[in-house]
Amino acid sequence: MKLWEGRFEKPTAKNADAYNDSLPFDKKLWAVDITASVAHATMLKECNIISESDGALIIEGLNAIYSDIADGKLQIAGAEDIHSFVENELVKRIGDAGKKLHTARSRNDQVATDFRLYVRSSFDGLKESLKNLVSSLILRAEDGLDALIPGYTHLRKAQPMCAGHFFNAYSEMFLRDLDRVTESRERMNVMPLGSGALAGTSYPIDRNICADLLNFSKPCDNSLDGVSDRDFVAEYLFDASLIAAHLSRLCEDIILYSTEEFGYFEISDEYSTGSSIMPQKKNPDIPELMRGKTGRIYGHLMAILTTIKAIPLAYNKDLQEDKEGFFDAEKQIISSVDIMAELLKNITLRKNNTTAAAEGEFCCATDVADYLAKKGMPFRSAHAVTGKIVRFCISNGRNLQDMTADEYRSFDPLFCDDICDIVKGVNCANARTSFGGASKKSVEENILSIKQRLAKY
Ligand code: ARG
């Protein structure tokens, strides 16, 4: 039965129904729909808009429907949307009293409320997943404290770092994501229920009762906005998109660093795949797939932004398009974050390789220039002298670590014997004690700060 069929002489065409119905996907909202309806019925009863006994019957009926769906005894089917399904089922079970549930309410404020409740718990789920991911990164950073890794710019070796620094950088990104998700969740936690179809209602409702029962911070201040605002969906999708962007960078680093050419990481067998033809292959399918899902999540963000663009006030059916993309994005981002947290626990830092690599390809050249500059030579001149040393090494198959102090002195008399120690990778990394830098000490401080910020959640 349609909730609105009284006005119509003929039934809707079958294909129009199929096109219009949202039940196939909005049935996911069954629990929040019932919860919001229980709050609404409680409020109607408390405000004497419906009788005590009708209210009690409705609430009991809704709770029974809830248990039956939860227990798999009641299948969700045969209605236009989840709101119609629950209401039809209620009327089937308790008769006329059930027909009073929709007093002072419209499906417009109902769906806006239901979806907010759903997305709110999705934000909560995303927060938990992000916390777990940062915990995994902390483990890796701690493990990396006694190793070096080269830092790169332009994907060319740049400077040696304590290996933990690499993982901490990703913790910082995901901690910002955690902040962002928390702020988005707070902003969206206002209740549309009581907005009616668009203009509020003439019944003496008390919106604060429902807001309290449903744990919203307050009822929304404007009914037109309440029924038509889907900013919270766009915000979730943006937050998810940025998380996906951060994940895709981490994936790319993991893929690259686990190649035979780099040999910095070994992904465990449990999180690797093979080839059907090449027996030797161990492929990084998981991070590749995760990198690939980024586009799909961005796509859902573009879709909702485009859907809400230029929609006139207030509710329009376009807004039904807010759900499917969201559900998919949520599934993809949660599974990606969760898998990454596990993959990181199952990745080995090949410390001998990363530490050796951190000295190669003249990674320590900046420190040679800094050495001269600290002895009074203007940095620009020190850069030029060091450039000549690097050129000499390249032409003669040498490196900065096997040069003698005398050889250094032949380029400039400021060099003393200690230069041979200065150019060791570990000393270069540990010299970077500036706040937020790559020395072991700074990385330890960074880990502590990450742990403190994480503990606030
Ligand atoms: N299925 C609809 C949606 O998701 C519910 C709201 C319907 N309201 C309406 N006026 N047709 O948006």
PDB file of C-alpha atoms and ligand atoms in Angstrom, residues 22 26 80-81 83 107-108 111 230 315 317 319-320 322-323, ligand 1:
ATOM      1  CA  SER A  22      14.223   3.354  -2.721  1.00  0.00           C
ATOM      2  CA  ASP A  26      17.244   2.420   1.939  1.00  0.00           C
ATOM      3  CA  GLU A  80       8.127   2.168  -1.763  1.00  0.00           C
ATOM      4  CA  ASP A  81      10.720   2.909   0.877  1.00  0.00           C
ATOM      5  CA  HIS A  83       9.481   4.538   5.949  1.00  0.00           C
ATOM      6  CA  ARG A 107       8.743  11.598   5.189  1.00  0.00           C
ATOM      7  CA  ASN A 108      10.880  14.609   4.372  1.00  0.00           C
ATOM      8  CA  VAL A 111      14.304  10.598   5.968  1.00  0.00           C
ATOM      9  CA  ARG A 230      22.602  17.027   2.789  1.00  0.00           C
ATOM     10  CA  TYR A 315      12.875  18.653  -0.481  1.00  0.00           C
ATOM     11  CA  LYS A 317      13.320  13.727  -5.032  1.00  0.00           C
ATOM     12  CA  LEU A 319      17.866  13.990  -2.702  1.00  0.00           C
ATOM     13  CA  GLN A 320      17.050  10.292  -2.701  1.00  0.00           C
ATOM     14  CA  ASP A 322      22.212  10.786  -1.510  1.00  0.00           C
ATOM     15  CA  LYS A 323      22.255   7.191  -0.305  1.00  0.00           C
TER      16      LYS A 323
HETATM   17  N1  ARG B   1      12.749   7.718  -0.272  1.00  0.00           N
HETATM   18  C1  ARG B   1      12.756   9.122  -0.074  1.00  0.00           C
HETATM   19  C2  ARG B   1      14.179   9.642   0.019  1.00  0.00           C
HETATM   20  O1  ARG B   1      15.046   8.872   0.247  1.00  0.00           O
HETATM   21  C3  ARG B   1      12.003   9.447   1.189  1.00  0.00           C
HETATM   22  C4  ARG B   1      11.397  10.813   1.206  1.00  0.00           C
HETATM   23  C5  ARG B   1      10.235  10.850   0.321  1.00  0.00           C
HETATM   24  N2  ARG B   1       9.568  12.106   0.347  1.00  0.00           N
HETATM   25  C6  ARG B   1       8.842  12.522  -0.633  1.00  0.00           C
HETATM   26  N3  ARG B   1       8.284  13.670  -0.521  1.00  0.00           N
HETATM   27  N4  ARG B   1       8.642  11.812  -1.707  1.00  0.00           N
HETATM   28  O2  ARG B   1      14.448  10.802  -0.167  1.00  0.00           O
END
